[in-house]
C-alpha cells in the first residue's frame, strides 16, 4: 500500500504527460501526415526524414538540444519569461515539448499510411457531391481513417509512457512534477530497491503488452472489415 | 576489383586483431572527480606507459554496478562508506582502502552576484539543483547543509535533482537552475558567475576513499599508488581537494 502512494504521483504524471502529448500530436500530425501522403513535392523526402529522426537518434541527442533550447538562453526561456519563469526545463510544459518531438514518428507515420491507403477517390467523390475540403475531410476522410487514428493514438501514448532519456535529461527528477514512471524505476534500481523496481517494471510490462495486443487486435478487425 | 577483396579482408582482420582501445585497467570514478581523474590518467600514462579507462557515475550507481559484477578493477568513491561496505560484503579486501581526497561542497551560480553566502539560499530563485542524495555523497552533503541551516523543507519545492554531481553541475551551468550545490572541483578557477564555498562546519567531511576490486590487476594497483605519490597529490590538490595526511 505504501508503494502505491509512493508511486501514484508518478503514475498520474506519466498518464497526463502521455495524454496531453498524444492529443497535441494527433492535431499537429494530421496536416503533416496528409501533406506527406498527398504531396508530389520533393520536400516530402526531407520532411519524412525529419519526422523519422527520433526513431534513430539517441534520446540523449534530443535531450541535449532540449536542455539548451528550453533554457534561459534559448526560445524556451524567452517563452517562459512571459509568465515570469526563466526556463521550461524541469516543468510539465517542457516535458510535453520534449515528448512531442520524441513521439512524433509514432503518430505521423500511421496517419500518413492511412491517408495514403485511402487514396484520392473518396475525396474526389465527395467533391463531386459539392462538398468543400473541410466538410469532405470531416465527413469522409476522418471516418475512413479511424483505424489509423486509433493506431497513432495508442502508439503515441504508449511510446510517451516509455520515454526515458529525454525526461532524464530535462526533467530534474522532481516528484509529482517531472518524475515519471520510467525514472522512478531507474531510481529504485540505483538504490537497490528491487521489490519496488520489480513491481513497477512488471506493471509497465503488462501495460505495454496489452496496449500492443489491443492495437494489433483492432488492426486485424479493421483490415477484415476494410477501410 | 576482385583483387582488392583479399586486401580489404586482411585489413579488416588486422583491425579486429589489434585491440585499439585496450585499457590496462578499468576504474569506476565518482562523477565529482571526473576532471582530476582524467588529468591523473594522462600523467600516469606518461609516467608508466599504462592506460587507465574510467567510468564515471554517482557513487551509489557505481556501487550497484559493482555488486552486479561490473568489470571494474578499482573504485574511486565520493565517500568512505561505499568502499567500506564493498569490503564488508566481501567484494574486495578492505586492506587496499585509503582516502585519496577530501572534497568540498560549493554553492554555485552562473549569475554574477547571485551567490554571496548562506543568505543567498533565502533569495529569489525558481530552481536549486542538488545531486540525488540517495546515490551521490555530494547530494547528501547538500541536504545536510540545508538541514543545518533549517532550510530543507522551505526549499524542497524548488529542488531539481541531478542523477549525479555532473548532471547537477550541468543543470546550473546551462542556466536552467539559477544555483546549485556542486563539487568545488567542478567550478574551481571559474571567474564568471558567483560561488560560496560552503562552511565546512555545516556538513560532515566528504572523505573520498579508493578501493582495489581486482587482486590481479597491477595497473590498477599502480594507479592507486600513483594517487598517493607527489605528482598525484599535487594534481588532486590543484582541483581544490584536500589530501589526507
CSV table of C-alpha atoms in Angstrom, one decimal, chain B residues 7-232:
chain,number,residue,atom,x,y,z
B,7,UNK,CA,43.3,-6.9,-49.3
B,8,UNK,CA,40.2,-5.4,-47.7
B,9,UNK,CA,39.6,-8.7,-45.8
B,10,UNK,CA,43.1,-8.8,-44.4
B,11,UNK,CA,42.9,-5.2,-43.4
B,12,UNK,CA,39.6,-5.9,-41.6
B,13,UNK,CA,41.1,-8.9,-39.8
B,14,UNK,CA,44.1,-6.8,-38.8
B,15,UNK,CA,41.8,-4.1,-37.4
B,16,UNK,CA,39.9,-6.7,-35.4
B,17,UNK,CA,43.1,-8.3,-34.2
B,18,UNK,CA,44.5,-5.1,-32.8
B,19,UNK,CA,42.6,-4.1,-29.7
B,20,UNK,CA,42.9,-0.4,-30.4
B,21,UNK,CA,41.4,0.7,-27.2
B,22,UNK,CA,42.6,-1.9,-24.8
B,23,UNK,CA,43.0,-0.4,-21.3
B,24,UNK,CA,45.4,-1.8,-18.7
B,25,UNK,CA,42.7,-1.2,-16.1
B,26,UNK,CA,39.1,-0.1,-15.9
B,27,UNK,CA,38.3,2.1,-12.9
B,28,UNK,CA,35.0,3.4,-11.7
B,29,UNK,CA,35.2,7.0,-10.6
B,30,UNK,CA,32.7,9.2,-8.7
B,31,UNK,CA,31.5,12.0,-11.0
B,32,UNK,CA,32.9,14.8,-9.0
B,33,UNK,CA,36.4,13.5,-9.6
B,34,UNK,CA,36.0,13.4,-13.4
B,35,UNK,CA,38.4,16.2,-14.4
B,36,UNK,CA,41.0,15.3,-11.9
B,37,UNK,CA,40.9,11.6,-12.8
B,38,UNK,CA,41.4,12.4,-16.5
B,39,UNK,CA,44.5,14.5,-15.7
B,40,UNK,CA,45.8,11.8,-13.4
B,41,UNK,CA,45.2,9.2,-16.0
B,42,UNK,CA,47.2,11.2,-18.6
B,43,UNK,CA,50.0,11.8,-16.2
B,44,UNK,CA,50.0,8.1,-15.2
B,45,UNK,CA,50.2,7.0,-18.8
B,46,UNK,CA,53.1,9.4,-19.4
B,47,UNK,CA,55.0,8.0,-16.5
B,48,UNK,CA,54.3,4.3,-16.9
B,49,UNK,CA,53.0,3.8,-20.4
B,50,UNK,CA,49.9,2.1,-18.9
B,51,UNK,CA,46.5,3.4,-19.8
B,52,UNK,CA,43.5,3.5,-17.4
B,53,UNK,CA,39.9,3.6,-18.6
B,54,UNK,CA,37.4,5.4,-16.5
B,55,UNK,CA,33.7,5.0,-15.9
B,56,UNK,CA,32.1,8.0,-14.3
B,57,UNK,CA,28.8,8.0,-12.3
B,58,UNK,CA,27.2,8.6,-8.9
B,59,UNK,CA,28.9,6.6,-6.2
B,60,UNK,CA,25.6,4.8,-5.4
B,61,UNK,CA,25.1,3.9,-9.0
B,62,UNK,CA,28.6,2.6,-9.4
B,63,UNK,CA,28.2,0.5,-6.2
B,64,UNK,CA,25.1,-1.1,-7.7
B,65,UNK,CA,27.0,-1.9,-10.9
B,66,UNK,CA,29.9,-3.4,-9.0
B,67,UNK,CA,27.8,-5.7,-6.9
B,68,UNK,CA,26.1,-6.8,-10.1
B,69,UNK,CA,29.5,-7.8,-11.5
B,70,UNK,CA,30.7,-4.8,-13.4
B,71,UNK,CA,34.3,-5.4,-14.6
B,72,UNK,CA,35.9,-2.6,-12.6
B,73,UNK,CA,39.4,-3.1,-11.2
B,74,UNK,CA,39.1,-0.3,-8.6
B,75,UNK,CA,36.6,2.3,-7.3
B,76,UNK,CA,37.3,5.9,-6.5
B,77,UNK,CA,34.3,6.7,-4.4
B,78,UNK,CA,32.9,10.0,-3.3
B,79,UNK,CA,32.6,8.8,0.3
B,80,UNK,CA,34.2,6.4,2.8
B,81,UNK,CA,31.0,4.4,3.4
B,82,UNK,CA,30.8,2.7,0.0
B,83,UNK,CA,34.3,1.2,-0.1
B,84,UNK,CA,33.8,0.0,3.5
B,85,UNK,CA,30.6,-1.6,2.5
B,86,UNK,CA,32.1,-3.3,-0.5
B,87,UNK,CA,34.8,-4.7,1.7
B,88,UNK,CA,32.3,-5.8,4.4
B,89,UNK,CA,30.3,-7.6,1.8
B,90,UNK,CA,33.3,-9.5,0.5
B,91,UNK,CA,33.7,-7.9,-2.9
B,92,UNK,CA,37.2,-6.9,-2.0
B,93,UNK,CA,39.8,-6.9,0.6
B,94,UNK,CA,39.4,-3.9,2.8
B,95,UNK,CA,43.2,-3.5,3.2
B,96,UNK,CA,43.5,-1.6,0.0
B,97,UNK,CA,41.2,1.2,1.2
B,98,UNK,CA,42.7,4.7,1.6
B,99,UNK,CA,41.5,8.3,1.4
B,100,UNK,CA,42.7,9.9,-1.8
B,101,UNK,CA,40.9,13.2,-1.5
B,102,UNK,CA,38.7,15.3,0.8
B,103,UNK,CA,36.0,17.1,-1.2
B,104,UNK,CA,34.4,20.4,-0.7
B,105,UNK,CA,30.9,21.5,-1.4
B,106,UNK,CA,30.2,24.8,-3.1
B,107,UNK,CA,27.0,26.7,-3.9
B,108,UNK,CA,27.4,27.9,-7.4
B,109,UNK,CA,25.5,30.1,-9.9
B,110,UNK,CA,26.4,31.3,-13.4
B,111,UNK,CA,24.7,34.6,-12.5
B,112,UNK,CA,27.1,37.3,-11.3
B,113,UNK,CA,26.5,38.3,-7.7
B,114,UNK,CA,23.6,35.8,-7.0
B,115,UNK,CA,25.5,33.7,-4.6
B,116,UNK,CA,27.2,35.6,-1.8
B,117,UNK,CA,26.8,33.2,1.2
B,118,UNK,CA,24.2,31.2,3.1
B,119,UNK,CA,21.7,34.2,2.8
B,120,UNK,CA,21.5,33.6,-1.0
B,121,UNK,CA,19.5,30.4,-0.2
B,122,UNK,CA,16.7,32.6,1.1
B,123,UNK,CA,16.8,34.9,-2.0
B,124,UNK,CA,14.6,34.8,-5.1
B,125,UNK,CA,15.0,31.9,-7.4
B,126,UNK,CA,12.9,29.2,-9.0
B,127,UNK,CA,15.2,26.2,-9.1
B,128,UNK,CA,18.1,25.0,-7.0
B,129,UNK,CA,20.0,21.9,-8.3
B,130,UNK,CA,21.3,19.2,-6.0
B,131,UNK,CA,22.5,15.7,-6.7
B,132,UNK,CA,20.3,12.7,-5.8
B,133,UNK,CA,21.1,12.4,-2.0
B,134,UNK,CA,20.5,8.6,-2.0
B,135,UNK,CA,23.1,8.0,-4.7
B,136,UNK,CA,25.5,10.9,-4.6
B,137,UNK,CA,27.5,11.8,-1.5
B,138,UNK,CA,27.7,15.5,-2.6
B,139,UNK,CA,23.9,15.5,-2.7
B,140,UNK,CA,23.8,14.0,0.8
B,141,UNK,CA,26.2,16.8,1.9
B,142,UNK,CA,23.9,19.4,0.3
B,143,UNK,CA,20.9,18.1,2.3
B,144,UNK,CA,23.0,18.1,5.4
B,145,UNK,CA,23.9,21.7,4.9
B,146,UNK,CA,20.3,22.7,4.2
B,147,UNK,CA,19.2,20.8,7.3
B,148,UNK,CA,21.9,22.6,9.4
B,149,UNK,CA,20.5,25.9,8.1
B,150,UNK,CA,16.9,24.8,8.7
B,151,UNK,CA,16.0,25.3,5.0
B,152,UNK,CA,15.4,21.9,3.6
B,153,UNK,CA,11.6,22.0,3.9
B,154,UNK,CA,11.3,25.6,2.7
B,155,UNK,CA,13.4,24.8,-0.4
B,156,UNK,CA,12.1,21.3,-1.2
B,157,UNK,CA,9.6,22.5,-3.8
B,158,UNK,CA,12.5,24.3,-5.7
B,159,UNK,CA,14.8,21.2,-5.9
B,160,UNK,CA,15.8,19.8,-9.2
B,161,UNK,CA,17.7,16.6,-8.8
B,162,UNK,CA,20.6,15.5,-10.9
B,163,UNK,CA,21.4,11.8,-11.2
B,164,UNK,CA,24.9,12.5,-10.2
B,165,UNK,CA,27.0,15.6,-9.5
B,166,UNK,CA,27.9,16.1,-13.2
B,167,UNK,CA,24.2,16.4,-14.2
B,168,UNK,CA,23.7,18.7,-11.3
B,169,UNK,CA,26.5,20.9,-12.5
B,170,UNK,CA,25.1,20.8,-16.0
B,171,UNK,CA,21.6,22.0,-14.8
B,172,UNK,CA,23.4,25.0,-13.2
B,173,UNK,CA,25.9,25.6,-16.0
B,174,UNK,CA,23.1,25.7,-18.7
B,175,UNK,CA,21.3,28.3,-16.5
B,176,UNK,CA,18.2,26.1,-16.2
B,177,UNK,CA,18.7,26.2,-12.4
B,178,UNK,CA,19.8,29.5,-11.1
B,179,UNK,CA,22.0,27.9,-8.5
B,180,UNK,CA,23.0,24.5,-7.2
B,181,UNK,CA,25.2,22.6,-4.8
B,182,UNK,CA,28.1,21.2,-6.8
B,183,UNK,CA,31.6,19.9,-6.1
B,184,UNK,CA,34.3,22.6,-5.6
B,185,UNK,CA,36.5,20.7,-8.1
B,186,UNK,CA,33.9,21.4,-10.9
B,187,UNK,CA,34.0,25.2,-10.6
B,188,UNK,CA,37.4,25.9,-9.2
B,189,UNK,CA,39.1,28.7,-11.1
B,190,UNK,CA,35.9,30.0,-12.7
B,191,UNK,CA,35.9,33.7,-12.8
B,192,UNK,CA,32.4,34.1,-14.1
B,193,UNK,CA,29.2,33.6,-12.1
B,194,UNK,CA,29.3,33.5,-8.3
B,195,UNK,CA,30.0,30.9,-5.7
B,196,UNK,CA,30.1,30.3,-2.0
B,197,UNK,CA,32.4,27.7,-0.6
B,198,UNK,CA,30.1,26.1,1.9
B,199,UNK,CA,31.2,26.4,5.5
B,200,UNK,CA,32.8,23.1,6.4
B,201,UNK,CA,31.1,23.0,9.8
B,202,UNK,CA,27.7,22.6,8.1
B,203,UNK,CA,28.3,19.1,6.6
B,204,UNK,CA,30.4,16.1,7.5
B,205,UNK,CA,33.7,15.9,5.7
B,206,UNK,CA,33.4,14.4,2.3
B,207,UNK,CA,36.2,11.9,2.7
B,208,UNK,CA,36.7,10.2,-0.7
B,209,UNK,CA,38.1,6.7,-0.4
B,210,UNK,CA,39.6,4.4,-3.0
B,211,UNK,CA,39.4,0.6,-3.0
B,212,UNK,CA,41.0,-2.0,-5.2
B,213,UNK,CA,38.5,-4.5,-6.5
B,214,UNK,CA,40.6,-7.0,-8.5
B,215,UNK,CA,43.6,-8.6,-6.9
B,216,UNK,CA,45.4,-9.4,-10.1
B,217,UNK,CA,45.5,-6.1,-11.9
B,218,UNK,CA,48.9,-4.5,-11.5
B,219,UNK,CA,48.0,-1.4,-13.4
B,220,UNK,CA,45.1,-0.6,-11.1
B,221,UNK,CA,47.2,-1.1,-8.0
B,222,UNK,CA,49.9,1.1,-9.5
B,223,UNK,CA,47.4,3.8,-10.3
B,224,UNK,CA,46.2,3.8,-6.7
B,225,UNK,CA,49.8,4.2,-5.6
B,226,UNK,CA,50.2,7.0,-8.1
B,227,UNK,CA,47.3,8.8,-6.4
B,228,UNK,CA,49.4,8.9,-3.3
B,229,UNK,CA,52.6,10.0,-5.0
B,230,UNK,CA,53.9,13.5,-5.0
B,231,UNK,CA,52.8,14.0,-8.6
B,232,UNK,CA,49.4,12.5,-7.9
